[in-house]
GROMACS .gro file of C-alpha atoms in nm:
model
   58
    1UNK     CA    1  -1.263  -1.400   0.505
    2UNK     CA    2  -1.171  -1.179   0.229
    3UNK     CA    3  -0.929  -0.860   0.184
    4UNK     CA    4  -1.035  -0.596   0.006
    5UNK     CA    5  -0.748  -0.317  -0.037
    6UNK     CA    6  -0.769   0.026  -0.242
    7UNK     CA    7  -0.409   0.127  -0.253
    8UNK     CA    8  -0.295   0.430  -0.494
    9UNK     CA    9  -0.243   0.311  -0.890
   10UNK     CA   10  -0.063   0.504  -1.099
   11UNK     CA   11  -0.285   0.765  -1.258
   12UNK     CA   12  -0.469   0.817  -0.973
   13UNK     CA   13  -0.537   1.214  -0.867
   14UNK     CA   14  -0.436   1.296  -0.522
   15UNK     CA   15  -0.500   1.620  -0.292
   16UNK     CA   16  -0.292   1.732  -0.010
   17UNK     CA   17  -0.489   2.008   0.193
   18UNK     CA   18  -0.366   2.133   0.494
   19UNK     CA   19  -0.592   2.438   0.724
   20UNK     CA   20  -0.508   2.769   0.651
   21UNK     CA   21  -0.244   2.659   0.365
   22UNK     CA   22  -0.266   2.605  -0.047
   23UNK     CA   23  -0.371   2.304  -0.146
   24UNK     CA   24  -0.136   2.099  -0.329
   25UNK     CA   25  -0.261   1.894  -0.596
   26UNK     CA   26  -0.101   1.598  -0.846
   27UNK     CA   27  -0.139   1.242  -0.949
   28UNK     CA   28   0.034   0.920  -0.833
   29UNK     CA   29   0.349   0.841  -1.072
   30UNK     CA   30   0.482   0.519  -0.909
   31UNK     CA   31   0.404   0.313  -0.567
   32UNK     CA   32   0.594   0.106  -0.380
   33UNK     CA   33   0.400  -0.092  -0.153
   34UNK     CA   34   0.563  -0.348   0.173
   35UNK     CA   35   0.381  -0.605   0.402
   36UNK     CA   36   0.433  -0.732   0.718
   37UNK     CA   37   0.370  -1.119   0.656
   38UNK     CA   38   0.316  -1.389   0.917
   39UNK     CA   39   0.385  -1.737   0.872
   40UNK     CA   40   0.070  -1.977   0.901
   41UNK     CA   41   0.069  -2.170   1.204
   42UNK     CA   42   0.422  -1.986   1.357
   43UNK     CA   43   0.445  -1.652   1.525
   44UNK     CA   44   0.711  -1.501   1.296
   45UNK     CA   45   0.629  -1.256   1.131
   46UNK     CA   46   0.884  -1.101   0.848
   47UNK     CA   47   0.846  -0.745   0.814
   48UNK     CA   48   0.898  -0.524   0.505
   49UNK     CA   49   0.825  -0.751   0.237
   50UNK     CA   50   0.794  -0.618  -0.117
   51UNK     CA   51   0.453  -0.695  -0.280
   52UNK     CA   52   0.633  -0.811  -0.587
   53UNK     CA   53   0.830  -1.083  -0.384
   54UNK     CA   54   0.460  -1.205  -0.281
   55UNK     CA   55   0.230  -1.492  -0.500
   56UNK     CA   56  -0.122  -1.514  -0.405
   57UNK     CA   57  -0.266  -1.792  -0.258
   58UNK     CA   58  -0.503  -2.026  -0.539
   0.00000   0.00000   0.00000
């Protein structure tokens, strides 16, 4: 099984368009990104997890 996961990066040109509106455009500046993690073999699960706080698995 693999993830695959295309999150905003920095840098990265974004659109807003909403019907009958202006369209608002920009780029990404900074993300913050959280995970709900579940612990192998339990049913816990912690919620709101910082990516940072997270190692990957070798």
């Amino acid at each position: 099984v693999h993830l695959a996961d295309r999150t905003l990066m920095p840098g990265d040109v974004v659109r807003r368009m909403i019907k009958g509106k202006d369209t608002q455009r920009g780029y990404c500046r900074d993300i913050e990104l959280t995970a709900c993690v579940q612990v192998i073999g339990t049913k816990q699960v912690l919620t709101n997890i910082k990516s940072e706080d997270l190692t990957p698995l070798e």
